[in-house]
PDB file of C-alpha atoms and ligand atoms in Angstrom:
ATOM      1  CA  VAL A 270     -46.707-154.041 -14.662  1.00 56.00           C
ATOM      2  CA  ALA A 271     -47.118-156.289 -16.972  1.00 61.00           C
ATOM      3  CA  GLU A 272     -50.926-156.409 -16.022  1.00 62.00           C
ATOM      4  CA  LEU A 273     -50.632-152.730 -16.145  1.00 55.00           C
ATOM      5  CA  VAL A 274     -49.139-152.569 -20.164  1.00 53.00           C
ATOM      6  CA  LYS A 275     -51.566-155.024 -20.576  1.00 56.00           C
ATOM      7  CA  SER A 276     -54.574-153.458 -19.508  1.00 54.00           C
ATOM      8  CA  ILE A 277     -53.454-150.203 -21.062  1.00 51.00           C
ATOM      9  CA  ALA A 278     -52.602-152.318 -24.613  1.00 51.00           C
ATOM     10  CA  HIS A 279     -56.533-152.269 -24.739  1.00 51.00           C
ATOM     11  CA  THR A 280     -57.548-148.967 -24.673  1.00 49.00           C
ATOM     12  CA  THR A 281     -58.898-147.338 -27.652  1.00 46.00           C
ATOM     13  CA  ASP A 282     -56.186-144.189 -27.185  1.00 53.00           C
ATOM     14  CA  LEU A 283     -52.796-146.887 -28.415  1.00 60.00           C
ATOM     15  CA  ARG A 284     -54.062-149.030 -30.411  1.00 83.00           C
ATOM     16  CA  ASP A 285     -53.167-149.009 -33.966  1.00 92.00           C
ATOM     17  CA  THR A 286     -55.731-149.624 -36.551  1.00 95.00           C
ATOM     18  CA  TYR A 287     -53.558-149.264 -39.301  1.00 96.00           C
ATOM     19  CA  VAL A 288     -51.967-153.111 -38.805  1.00 93.00           C
ATOM     20  CA  PRO A 289     -49.632-155.418 -41.327  1.00 89.00           C
ATOM     21  CA  GLY A 290     -50.277-156.595 -43.467  1.00 82.00           C
ATOM     22  CA  HIS A 291     -50.419-154.517 -47.315  1.00 87.00           C
ATOM     23  CA  ARG A 292     -47.686-153.753 -49.618  1.00 91.00           C
ATOM     24  CA  THR A 293     -46.466-150.518 -49.944  1.00 95.00           C
ATOM     25  CA  CYS A 294     -42.470-149.538 -50.416  1.00 96.00           C
ATOM     26  CA  ALA A 295     -40.462-149.698 -47.747  1.00 97.00           C
ATOM     27  CA  GLY A 296     -39.773-145.741 -46.173  1.00 98.00           C
ATOM     28  CA  CYS A 297     -43.650-144.892 -47.242  1.00 98.00           C
ATOM     29  CA  GLY A 298     -44.432-141.630 -45.784  1.00 98.00           C
ATOM     30  CA  PRO A 299     -47.494-142.048 -46.737  1.00 98.00           C
ATOM     31  CA  ALA A 300     -47.825-145.749 -44.708  1.00 98.00           C
ATOM     32  CA  LEU A 301     -46.760-144.200 -41.549  1.00 97.00           C
ATOM     33  CA  ALA A 302     -48.840-141.193 -42.293  1.00 98.00           C
ATOM     34  CA  TYR A 303     -51.826-142.899 -42.278  1.00 98.00           C
ATOM     35  CA  ARG A 304     -51.178-145.073 -38.875  1.00 97.00           C
ATOM     36  CA  LEU A 305     -50.753-142.279 -36.715  1.00 97.00           C
ATOM     37  CA  VAL A 306     -53.744-140.902 -37.784  1.00 98.00           C
ATOM     38  CA  ALA A 307     -55.662-144.355 -37.207  1.00 97.00           C
ATOM     39  CA  LYS A 308     -53.818-144.002 -33.718  1.00 96.00           C
ATOM     40  CA  ALA A 309     -55.468-140.742 -32.770  1.00 97.00           C
ATOM     41  CA  ALA A 310     -58.640-141.441 -34.929  1.00 97.00           C
ATOM     42  CA  GLY A 311     -59.620-144.371 -33.092  1.00 95.00           C
ATOM     43  CA  GLU A 312     -61.295-147.443 -33.580  1.00 93.00           C
ATOM     44  CA  ASN A 313     -65.056-145.910 -33.775  1.00 96.00           C
ATOM     45  CA  THR A 314     -63.746-144.274 -37.392  1.00 97.00           C
ATOM     46  CA  ILE A 315     -64.428-145.154 -41.055  1.00 98.00           C
ATOM     47  CA  PHE A 316     -61.747-143.942 -43.438  1.00 98.00           C
ATOM     48  CA  ILE A 317     -63.650-143.264 -46.504  1.00 98.00           C
ATOM     49  CA  GLY A 318     -60.211-144.085 -49.351  1.00 98.00           C
ATOM     50  CA  PRO A 319     -60.010-142.266 -52.855  1.00 98.00           C
ATOM     51  CA  THR A 320     -57.286-143.947 -55.690  1.00 98.00           C
ATOM     52  CA  GLY A 321     -54.453-143.700 -54.409  1.00 97.00           C
ATOM     53  CA  CYS A 322     -50.499-145.128 -53.651  1.00 96.00           C
ATOM     54  CA  MET A 323     -52.824-145.639 -49.992  1.00 97.00           C
ATOM     55  CA  TYR A 324     -55.729-147.541 -51.563  1.00 96.00           C
ATOM     56  CA  VAL A 325     -54.284-149.081 -53.901  1.00 94.00           C
ATOM     57  CA  ALA A 326     -50.320-150.477 -51.878  1.00 94.00           C
ATOM     58  CA  ASN A 327     -53.303-151.068 -49.581  1.00 95.00           C
ATOM     59  CA  THR A 328     -55.617-152.975 -50.624  1.00 93.00           C
ATOM     60  CA  SER A 329     -53.547-155.986 -53.665  1.00 86.00           C
ATOM     61  CA  TYR A 330     -55.160-159.586 -53.718  1.00 83.00           C
ATOM     62  CA  ALA A 331     -58.318-158.483 -51.504  1.00 81.00           C
ATOM     63  CA  CYS A 332     -56.526-157.846 -48.281  1.00 86.00           C
ATOM     64  CA  GLY A 333     -56.882-154.380 -46.275  1.00 92.00           C
ATOM     65  CA  PRO A 334     -54.708-153.249 -43.470  1.00 94.00           C
ATOM     66  CA  TRP A 335     -57.982-151.497 -41.651  1.00 95.00           C
ATOM     67  CA  ALA A 336     -59.053-152.585 -38.030  1.00 95.00           C
ATOM     68  CA  VAL A 337     -61.750-150.603 -39.151  1.00 96.00           C
ATOM     69  CA  PRO A 338     -64.348-149.707 -42.078  1.00 97.00           C
ATOM     70  CA  TRP A 339     -62.487-148.444 -45.170  1.00 97.00           C
ATOM     71  CA  THR A 340     -64.306-148.203 -47.935  1.00 97.00           C
ATOM     72  CA  HIS A 341     -62.282-146.927 -51.524  1.00 97.00           C
ATOM     73  CA  ALA A 342     -63.340-143.852 -53.937  1.00 98.00           C
ATOM     74  CA  GLN A 343     -63.052-143.123 -56.793  1.00 98.00           C
ATOM     75  CA  ILE A 344     -59.881-140.862 -57.451  1.00 98.00           C
ATOM     76  CA  THR A 345     -63.123-137.793 -58.013  1.00 98.00           C
ATOM     77  CA  ASN A 346     -64.990-138.013 -55.416  1.00 98.00           C
ATOM     78  CA  GLY A 347     -63.782-138.807 -52.213  1.00 98.00           C
ATOM     79  CA  GLY A 348     -65.782-135.691 -51.023  1.00 98.00           C
ATOM     80  CA  ALA A 349     -69.685-136.752 -52.079  1.00 98.00           C
ATOM     81  CA  VAL A 350     -68.533-140.098 -50.827  1.00 98.00           C
ATOM     82  CA  ALA A 351     -67.295-139.056 -47.707  1.00 98.00           C
ATOM     83  CA  SER A 352     -70.345-136.608 -47.774  1.00 98.00           C
ATOM     84  CA  GLY A 353     -73.066-139.642 -47.740  1.00 98.00           C
ATOM     85  CA  ILE A 354     -71.663-141.330 -45.314  1.00 98.00           C
ATOM     86  CA  ALA A 355     -71.338-138.565 -42.480  1.00 98.00           C
ATOM     87  CA  GLU A 356     -75.255-137.366 -44.004  1.00 98.00           C
ATOM     88  CA  ALA A 357     -75.939-141.221 -43.489  1.00 98.00           C
ATOM     89  CA  PHE A 358     -75.328-141.516 -39.911  1.00 97.00           C
ATOM     90  CA  ARG A 359     -76.931-138.172 -39.169  1.00 97.00           C
ATOM     91  CA  MET A 360     -79.854-138.811 -40.661  1.00 97.00           C
ATOM     92  CA  MET A 361     -79.720-142.882 -38.599  1.00 97.00           C
ATOM     93  CA  ILE A 362     -79.128-141.086 -35.489  1.00 97.00           C
ATOM     94  CA  LYS A 363     -81.374-138.510 -35.820  1.00 96.00           C
ATOM     95  CA  LYS A 364     -84.672-140.583 -36.364  1.00 97.00           C
ATOM     96  CA  GLY A 365     -83.213-143.111 -33.630  1.00 97.00           C
ATOM     97  CA  LYS A 366     -82.395-145.694 -36.460  1.00 97.00           C
ATOM     98  CA  ILE A 367     -79.516-146.828 -34.896  1.00 95.00           C
ATOM     99  CA  GLN A 368     -77.323-146.116 -31.233  1.00 93.00           C
ATOM    100  CA  ASP A 369     -74.564-145.361 -32.661  1.00 89.00           C
ATOM    101  CA  LYS A 370     -72.161-142.763 -31.450  1.00 94.00           C
ATOM    102  CA  PHE A 371     -71.707-140.588 -34.524  1.00 97.00           C
ATOM    103  CA  PRO A 372     -68.398-142.390 -36.007  1.00 97.00           C
ATOM    104  CA  ASN A 373     -64.612-140.307 -37.271  1.00 98.00           C
ATOM    105  CA  VAL A 374     -65.073-139.870 -40.688  1.00 98.00           C
ATOM    106  CA  ILE A 375     -62.699-139.556 -42.332  1.00 98.00           C
ATOM    107  CA  VAL A 376     -60.911-139.224 -46.506  1.00 98.00           C
ATOM    108  CA  MET A 377     -57.754-140.202 -46.609  1.00 98.00           C
ATOM    109  CA  ALA A 378     -57.674-138.566 -50.319  1.00 98.00           C
ATOM    110  CA  GLY A 379     -53.585-138.161 -51.709  1.00 98.00           C
ATOM    111  CA  ASP A 380     -52.527-134.960 -53.553  1.00 98.00           C
ATOM    112  CA  GLY A 381     -54.227-135.869 -56.746  1.00 98.00           C
ATOM    113  CA  GLY A 382     -56.732-137.109 -54.628  1.00 98.00           C
ATOM    114  CA  CYS A 383     -58.066-133.958 -52.738  1.00 98.00           C
ATOM    115  CA  SER A 384     -56.496-131.074 -54.192  1.00 98.00           C
ATOM    116  CA  ASP A 385     -56.628-131.836 -58.422  1.00 98.00           C
ATOM    117  CA  ILE A 386     -58.213-134.411 -60.202  1.00 98.00           C
ATOM    118  CA  GLY A 387     -60.914-134.695 -56.514  1.00 98.00           C
ATOM    119  CA  LEU A 388     -60.297-131.008 -56.144  1.00 98.00           C
ATOM    120  CA  GLN A 389     -64.638-130.108 -56.997  1.00 98.00           C
ATOM    121  CA  ALA A 390     -65.754-133.311 -54.919  1.00 98.00           C
ATOM    122  CA  MET A 391     -63.818-132.021 -52.153  1.00 98.00           C
ATOM    123  CA  SER A 392     -64.257-128.367 -51.961  1.00 98.00           C
ATOM    124  CA  ALA A 393     -68.762-129.201 -52.682  1.00 98.00           C
ATOM    125  CA  MET A 394     -67.937-131.158 -49.608  1.00 98.00           C
ATOM    126  CA  PHE A 395     -66.268-128.638 -47.161  1.00 98.00           C
ATOM    127  CA  TYR A 396     -68.623-125.725 -49.081  1.00 98.00           C
ATOM    128  CA  ARG A 397     -71.415-127.625 -47.936  1.00 98.00           C
ATOM    129  CA  GLY A 398     -70.487-128.208 -44.535  1.00 98.00           C
ATOM    130  CA  HIS A 399     -70.421-132.160 -43.291  1.00 98.00           C
ATOM    131  CA  LYS A 400     -68.460-133.408 -40.473  1.00 98.00           C
ATOM    132  CA  VAL A 401     -65.734-134.751 -42.317  1.00 98.00           C
ATOM    133  CA  LEU A 402     -62.567-135.160 -41.760  1.00 98.00           C
ATOM    134  CA  CYS A 403     -60.216-134.657 -44.512  1.00 98.00           C
ATOM    135  CA  VAL A 404     -56.647-135.464 -44.591  1.00 98.00           C
ATOM    136  CA  MET A 405     -54.331-135.093 -47.774  1.00 98.00           C
ATOM    137  CA  TYR A 406     -51.423-137.256 -47.424  1.00 98.00           C
ATOM    138  CA  ASP A 407     -48.920-135.637 -49.992  1.00 98.00           C
ATOM    139  CA  ASN A 408     -46.400-137.173 -51.413  1.00 98.00           C
ATOM    140  CA  GLU A 409     -45.789-134.823 -54.486  1.00 98.00           C
ATOM    141  CA  SER A 410     -46.987-136.230 -57.575  1.00 98.00           C
ATOM    142  CA  TYR A 411     -48.957-139.587 -58.604  1.00 98.00           C
ATOM    143  CA  ALA A 412     -47.208-142.160 -56.954  1.00 97.00           C
ATOM    144  CA  ASN A 413     -49.107-145.719 -57.477  1.00 95.00           C
ATOM    145  CA  THR A 414     -48.901-145.681 -61.312  1.00 95.00           C
ATOM    146  CA  GLY A 415     -45.695-144.300 -62.063  1.00 95.00           C
ATOM    147  CA  ILE A 416     -44.810-141.046 -59.583  1.00 98.00           C
ATOM    148  CA  GLN A 417     -46.491-139.035 -62.395  1.00 98.00           C
ATOM    149  CA  VAL A 418     -46.027-134.941 -62.029  1.00 98.00           C
ATOM    150  CA  SER A 419     -48.948-133.358 -60.086  1.00 98.00           C
ATOM    151  CA  PRO A 420     -49.705-129.797 -58.742  1.00 98.00           C
ATOM    152  CA  SER A 421     -47.725-130.580 -55.354  1.00 98.00           C
ATOM    153  CA  THR A 422     -44.637-131.113 -57.335  1.00 98.00           C
ATOM    154  CA  PRO A 423     -41.977-128.567 -56.609  1.00 98.00           C
ATOM    155  CA  TYR A 424     -39.914-126.750 -58.729  1.00 98.00           C
ATOM    156  CA  GLY A 425     -37.551-128.429 -59.915  1.00 98.00           C
ATOM    157  CA  ALA A 426     -38.391-131.893 -59.006  1.00 98.00           C
ATOM    158  CA  THR A 427     -37.849-134.832 -61.828  1.00 98.00           C
ATOM    159  CA  THR A 428     -41.058-136.976 -62.178  1.00 98.00           C
ATOM    160  CA  MET A 429     -41.917-139.189 -65.204  1.00 97.00           C
ATOM    161  CA  PHE A 430     -43.705-136.706 -67.124  1.00 97.00           C
ATOM    162  CA  THR A 431     -41.383-133.527 -65.799  1.00 98.00           C
ATOM    163  CA  PRO A 432     -38.260-135.053 -66.414  1.00 97.00           C
ATOM    164  CA  ALA A 433     -35.145-132.445 -67.181  1.00 97.00           C
ATOM    165  CA  GLY A 434     -33.515-131.934 -70.539  1.00 96.00           C
ATOM    166  CA  PRO A 435     -32.253-128.590 -73.110  1.00 96.00           C
ATOM    167  CA  ALA A 436     -35.890-126.629 -73.238  1.00 96.00           C
ATOM    168  CA  ILE A 437     -36.828-127.376 -69.199  1.00 97.00           C
ATOM    169  CA  PRO A 438     -33.112-127.983 -67.610  1.00 98.00           C
ATOM    170  CA  GLU A 439     -35.223-127.113 -64.079  1.00 98.00           C
ATOM    171  CA  ALA A 440     -37.336-129.880 -64.604  1.00 98.00           C
ATOM    172  CA  LYS A 441     -40.718-128.958 -63.478  1.00 98.00           C
ATOM    173  CA  LYS A 442     -41.247-125.772 -64.495  1.00 97.00           C
ATOM    174  CA  HIS A 443     -44.202-124.617 -61.659  1.00 97.00           C
ATOM    175  CA  GLN A 444     -44.112-124.116 -57.955  1.00 97.00           C
ATOM    176  CA  MET A 445     -47.126-125.421 -55.908  1.00 97.00           C
ATOM    177  CA  LYS A 446     -50.495-125.826 -55.714  1.00 97.00           C
ATOM    178  CA  ASP A 447     -51.312-124.692 -52.658  1.00 97.00           C
ATOM    179  CA  PRO A 448     -54.630-126.407 -50.587  1.00 98.00           C
ATOM    180  CA  MET A 449     -54.999-124.866 -47.342  1.00 97.00           C
ATOM    181  CA  PRO A 450     -55.908-121.163 -48.965  1.00 96.00           C
ATOM    182  CA  ILE A 451     -57.455-121.944 -51.523  1.00 96.00           C
ATOM    183  CA  PHE A 452     -60.409-123.612 -49.335  1.00 98.00           C
ATOM    184  CA  LEU A 453     -59.421-122.231 -45.430  1.00 96.00           C
ATOM    185  CA  ALA A 454     -59.115-118.512 -46.864  1.00 94.00           C
ATOM    186  CA  GLY A 455     -62.560-117.475 -48.117  1.00 85.00           C
ATOM    187  CA  GLY A 456     -65.252-119.372 -50.459  1.00 93.00           C
ATOM    188  CA  HIS A 457     -66.045-122.232 -47.489  1.00 98.00           C
ATOM    189  CA  PRO A 458     -67.840-120.655 -44.999  1.00 97.00           C
ATOM    190  CA  TYR A 459     -68.262-124.025 -42.979  1.00 98.00           C
ATOM    191  CA  LEU A 460     -64.114-124.988 -42.890  1.00 98.00           C
ATOM    192  CA  LYS A 461     -62.793-123.408 -39.728  1.00 98.00           C
ATOM    193  CA  TYR A 462     -60.189-125.484 -38.826  1.00 98.00           C
ATOM    194  CA  GLY A 463     -57.064-126.584 -40.791  1.00 98.00           C
ATOM    195  CA  ALA A 464     -53.612-127.486 -39.662  1.00 98.00           C
ATOM    196  CA  THR A 465     -50.517-128.756 -42.030  1.00 98.00           C
ATOM    197  CA  ALA A 466     -48.978-132.152 -40.316  1.00 98.00           C
ATOM    198  CA  SER A 467     -45.619-134.224 -40.878  1.00 98.00           C
ATOM    199  CA  ILE A 468     -44.975-137.458 -40.248  1.00 98.00           C
ATOM    200  CA  GLY A 469     -41.380-136.179 -38.730  1.00 98.00           C
ATOM    201  CA  TYR A 470     -42.981-134.797 -35.953  1.00 98.00           C
ATOM    202  CA  PRO A 471     -46.093-138.063 -34.986  1.00 97.00           C
ATOM    203  CA  ILE A 472     -46.723-135.531 -31.596  1.00 97.00           C
ATOM    204  CA  ASP A 473     -48.286-132.270 -33.802  1.00 98.00           C
ATOM    205  CA  LEU A 474     -49.874-134.392 -36.268  1.00 98.00           C
ATOM    206  CA  MET A 475     -51.827-136.578 -33.619  1.00 97.00           C
ATOM    207  CA  ASN A 476     -53.110-134.142 -31.489  1.00 97.00           C
ATOM    208  CA  LYS A 477     -53.689-131.846 -34.726  1.00 98.00           C
ATOM    209  CA  ILE A 478     -56.122-135.000 -35.841  1.00 98.00           C
ATOM    210  CA  ARG A 479     -57.927-135.153 -33.450  1.00 97.00           C
ATOM    211  CA  ARG A 480     -57.955-131.360 -32.839  1.00 98.00           C
ATOM    212  CA  GLY A 481     -59.656-131.299 -36.532  1.00 98.00           C
ATOM    213  CA  LEU A 482     -62.317-134.494 -35.502  1.00 98.00           C
ATOM    214  CA  ALA A 483     -63.683-132.746 -32.808  1.00 98.00           C
ATOM    215  CA  GLU A 484     -64.624-130.008 -34.643  1.00 97.00           C
ATOM    216  CA  ASP A 485     -68.772-129.678 -35.594  1.00 96.00           C
ATOM    217  CA  GLY A 486     -68.139-129.593 -39.459  1.00 98.00           C
ATOM    218  CA  PRO A 487     -66.347-129.927 -41.674  1.00 98.00           C
ATOM    219  CA  ALA A 488     -62.218-129.852 -40.964  1.00 98.00           C
ATOM    220  CA  PHE A 489     -58.362-129.908 -43.100  1.00 98.00           C
ATOM    221  CA  VAL A 490     -54.804-131.182 -42.003  1.00 98.00           C
ATOM    222  CA  HIS A 491     -52.105-130.736 -45.475  1.00 98.00           C
ATOM    223  CA  LEU A 492     -50.073-134.196 -44.285  1.00 98.00           C
ATOM    224  CA  HIS A 493     -46.258-133.919 -46.012  1.00 98.00           C
ATOM    225  CA  SER A 494     -45.570-137.587 -46.113  1.00 98.00           C
ATOM    226  CA  PRO A 495     -42.012-138.227 -47.733  1.00 98.00           C
ATOM    227  CA  CYS A 496     -41.999-140.640 -50.290  1.00 98.00           C
ATOM    228  CA  PRO A 497     -38.626-142.585 -51.135  1.00 98.00           C
ATOM    229  CA  LYS A 498     -39.663-144.889 -54.239  1.00 98.00           C
ATOM    230  CA  GLY A 499     -40.360-141.484 -56.403  1.00 98.00           C
ATOM    231  CA  TRP A 500     -38.832-138.420 -54.609  1.00 98.00           C
ATOM    232  CA  SER A 501     -35.307-140.956 -54.877  1.00 98.00           C
ATOM    233  CA  PHE A 502     -33.960-141.172 -51.280  1.00 98.00           C
ATOM    234  CA  PRO A 503     -33.385-144.745 -48.951  1.00 98.00           C
ATOM    235  CA  PRO A 504     -35.324-146.250 -47.422  1.00 98.00           C
ATOM    236  CA  GLU A 505     -34.065-144.927 -43.218  1.00 98.00           C
ATOM    237  CA  ARG A 506     -34.490-141.732 -44.309  1.00 98.00           C
ATOM    238  CA  THR A 507     -37.944-140.939 -44.202  1.00 98.00           C
ATOM    239  CA  ILE A 508     -38.179-139.125 -41.220  1.00 98.00           C
ATOM    240  CA  GLU A 509     -34.845-137.166 -40.742  1.00 98.00           C
ATOM    241  CA  ILE A 510     -36.561-136.223 -45.180  1.00 98.00           C
ATOM    242  CA  ALA A 511     -39.338-135.070 -43.800  1.00 98.00           C
ATOM    243  CA  LYS A 512     -38.350-133.248 -40.816  1.00 98.00           C
ATOM    244  CA  LEU A 513     -35.510-131.567 -43.219  1.00 98.00           C
ATOM    245  CA  ALA A 514     -38.431-130.264 -44.647  1.00 98.00           C
ATOM    246  CA  VAL A 515     -39.590-128.131 -41.868  1.00 98.00           C
ATOM    247  CA  GLU A 516     -35.414-127.130 -40.868  1.00 98.00           C
ATOM    248  CA  THR A 517     -35.395-125.303 -44.411  1.00 98.00           C
ATOM    249  CA  GLY A 518     -38.680-124.293 -44.897  1.00 98.00           C
ATOM    250  CA  MET A 519     -39.969-126.176 -47.513  1.00 98.00           C
ATOM    251  CA  TRP A 520     -42.313-127.311 -45.170  1.00 98.00           C
ATOM    252  CA  ASN A 521     -44.188-124.988 -42.858  1.00 98.00           C
ATOM    253  CA  LEU A 522     -46.624-126.493 -39.480  1.00 98.00           C
ATOM    254  CA  TYR A 523     -49.331-124.449 -38.558  1.00 98.00           C
ATOM    255  CA  GLU A 524     -52.279-124.172 -38.082  1.00 98.00           C
ATOM    256  CA  VAL A 525     -55.098-122.103 -38.077  1.00 98.00           C
ATOM    257  CA  GLU A 526     -58.697-121.665 -36.845  1.00 97.00           C
ATOM    258  CA  ASN A 527     -62.193-120.225 -36.729  1.00 97.00           C
ATOM    259  CA  GLY A 528     -61.661-119.917 -39.869  1.00 96.00           C
ATOM    260  CA  ASP A 529     -59.575-116.567 -38.849  1.00 95.00           C
ATOM    261  CA  TRP A 530     -56.963-117.084 -41.762  1.00 93.00           C
ATOM    262  CA  ALA A 531     -55.058-113.588 -41.321  1.00 92.00           C
ATOM    263  CA  HIS A 532     -53.675-115.818 -37.524  1.00 92.00           C
ATOM    264  CA  LYS A 533     -51.878-118.969 -38.312  1.00 95.00           C
ATOM    265  CA  LYS A 534     -50.161-120.597 -35.046  1.00 96.00           C
ATOM    266  CA  PHE A 535     -47.053-122.087 -35.877  1.00 97.00           C
ATOM    267  CA  SER A 536     -46.916-124.988 -33.848  1.00 97.00           C
ATOM    268  CA  VAL A 537     -43.377-125.980 -34.269  1.00 96.00           C
ATOM    269  CA  MET A 538     -40.485-123.199 -35.444  1.00 96.00           C
ATOM    270  CA  PRO A 539     -36.596-123.480 -36.015  1.00 96.00           C
ATOM    271  CA  LYS A 540     -35.335-121.258 -34.959  1.00 96.00           C
ATOM    272  CA  LYS A 541     -33.580-120.525 -37.574  1.00 97.00           C
ATOM    273  CA  LEU A 542     -34.583-121.938 -41.350  1.00 98.00           C
ATOM    274  CA  LYS A 543     -31.422-123.969 -42.710  1.00 98.00           C
ATOM    275  CA  PRO A 544     -30.150-123.340 -46.084  1.00 98.00           C
ATOM    276  CA  VAL A 545     -32.866-125.440 -49.219  1.00 98.00           C
ATOM    277  CA  ASP A 546     -29.884-126.987 -49.868  1.00 98.00           C
ATOM    278  CA  GLU A 547     -29.794-129.080 -47.487  1.00 98.00           C
ATOM    279  CA  TYR A 548     -32.908-130.322 -48.060  1.00 98.00           C
ATOM    280  CA  LEU A 549     -32.188-130.901 -52.410  1.00 98.00           C
ATOM    281  CA  GLN A 550     -29.115-132.410 -51.827  1.00 98.00           C
ATOM    282  CA  THR A 551     -30.898-135.426 -49.524  1.00 98.00           C
ATOM    283  CA  GLN A 552     -32.879-136.208 -53.358  1.00 98.00           C
ATOM    284  CA  ALA A 553     -32.177-138.283 -56.443  1.00 98.00           C
ATOM    285  CA  ARG A 554     -35.356-135.892 -58.381  1.00 98.00           C
ATOM    286  CA  PHE A 555     -32.875-132.396 -58.118  1.00 98.00           C
ATOM    287  CA  CYS A 556     -29.919-133.490 -58.248  1.00 98.00           C
ATOM    288  CA  HIS A 557     -30.004-132.316 -61.594  1.00 98.00           C
ATOM    289  CA  LEU A 558     -30.512-128.624 -60.300  1.00 98.00           C
ATOM    290  CA  GLN A 559     -27.982-125.557 -61.708  1.00 98.00           C
ATOM    291  CA  PRO A 560     -27.042-123.083 -59.061  1.00 97.00           C
ATOM    292  CA  GLU A 561     -29.348-120.072 -60.683  1.00 97.00           C
ATOM    293  CA  HIS A 562     -32.594-123.356 -59.572  1.00 98.00           C
ATOM    294  CA  VAL A 563     -31.772-123.648 -56.595  1.00 98.00           C
ATOM    295  CA  ALA A 564     -31.864-119.345 -55.506  1.00 97.00           C
ATOM    296  CA  LYS A 565     -35.126-119.591 -57.089  1.00 97.00           C
ATOM    297  CA  ILE A 566     -36.420-122.586 -54.369  1.00 98.00           C
ATOM    298  CA  GLN A 567     -34.565-120.892 -51.589  1.00 98.00           C
ATOM    299  CA  ASN A 568     -36.537-116.769 -53.130  1.00 97.00           C
ATOM    300  CA  PHE A 569     -39.378-119.029 -52.905  1.00 98.00           C
ATOM    301  CA  VAL A 570     -39.121-120.161 -49.543  1.00 98.00           C
ATOM    302  CA  ASN A 571     -38.639-116.771 -47.905  1.00 97.00           C
ATOM    303  CA  ASN A 572     -41.324-115.576 -49.037  1.00 97.00           C
ATOM    304  CA  ARG A 573     -43.502-117.750 -48.144  1.00 97.00           C
ATOM    305  CA  ALA A 574     -41.967-117.914 -44.781  1.00 97.00           C
ATOM    306  CA  LYS A 575     -42.621-113.923 -44.411  1.00 96.00           C
ATOM    307  CA  ALA A 576     -46.299-114.684 -45.478  1.00 95.00           C
ATOM    308  CA  LEU A 577     -46.449-116.421 -43.530  1.00 95.00           C
ATOM    309  CA  GLY A 578     -45.592-114.928 -41.375  1.00 94.00           C
ATOM    310  CA  MET A 579     -42.592-116.690 -39.548  1.00 95.00           C
ATOM    311  CA  GLU A 580     -40.133-113.844 -37.969  1.00 92.00           C
ATOM    312  CA  VAL A 581     -37.168-115.785 -37.877  1.00 93.00           C
ATOM    313  CA  PRO A 582     -33.184-115.118 -38.995  1.00 95.00           C
ATOM    314  CA  LEU A 583     -33.613-116.616 -43.373  1.00 95.00           C
ATOM    315  CA  PRO A 584     -31.162-117.767 -45.006  1.00 94.00           C
ATOM    316  CA  PRO A 585     -29.710-115.290 -47.215  1.00 90.00           C
ATOM    317  CA  ALA A 586     -31.974-114.249 -50.652  1.00 78.00           C
ATOM    318  CA  GLN A 587     -29.491-114.822 -53.699  1.00 70.00           C
TER     319      GLN A 587
HETATM  320 FE1  LIG B 109     -45.926-144.937 -50.624  1.00 89.33          FE
HETATM  321 FE2  LIG B 109     -44.799-143.652 -52.558  1.00 89.33          FE
HETATM  322 FE3  LIG B 109     -44.040-146.100 -52.883  1.00 89.33          FE
HETATM  323 FE4  LIG B 109     -46.389-144.969 -52.765  1.00 89.33          FE
HETATM  324  S1  LIG B 109     -44.496-145.097 -54.440  1.00 89.33           S
HETATM  325  S2  LIG B 109     -46.174-147.431 -51.903  1.00 89.33           S
HETATM  326  S3  LIG B 109     -46.004-143.098 -51.636  1.00 89.33           S
HETATM  327  S4  LIG B 109     -42.460-144.613 -50.718  1.00 89.33           S
HETATM  328 MG1  LIG B 110     -49.666-138.261 -54.468  1.00 89.33          MG
END
């Protein structure tokens, strides 16, 4: 048995290529996201890391936790750097200059590096159709600079730039930007596969990574990754909170295949959605919310579930 375990542990499928030696916070959701993405992708992989927590906290003092090639990109140009790497490999293989198998090219961008500051390069990469998987690890803020608001920050969340106060008692006053329809619902003709994923559902997440890498073109995975420091919860509750997001409808798990935005395939469908209050109460970033703010979030979640086509009982609208 020991020999069998040893031989299995050396197969590509089970080996970790995101290894110890980084300085992320205890309970960091994006670090676990990276580990699972790397494990699913395997050894023939190149990571591009635009500036974000998964660059800054992973690369202090010239150390890195990757057992595969990794390069930094600016927060603005992750899509451009990934495009160049993919095209260089494609042309060198085509011209017979190298005998390599085309690698998995994965750009691991935060919410800022993908859907805000980095949006133009990512959009251009999708539009041109390079064979790159973009994983947006979403911790709902600009975390590596001290938890500033990003378009992914949910309505009602406190950040350094959105403190609750007399003028805006709910803190963040807009609902979050959703990058999936921006990328998948038209305008990027080569982008055929998009999926939402969560570190609370690791097998589903890894399957979606492999599905995205199997595309003969670009693919996009939007990965919900709770951040204990930015969201103010104890580090041992990361997975519980990730799951609670799905159970309350604060996060939904689905896939879009063949570019068919109108027909989403849900990979996890709760039997019914729990009230959002159960999720909000786990995080101090929401502790200032009044009942009218919670009602607004519940209504938003209910409307989004209906718009996505989720046919499950919803908590009462308020
Ligand atoms: Fe991870 Fe959040 Fe800490 Fe950044 S701030 S290292 S995302 S837990
Ligand atoms: Mg972020």
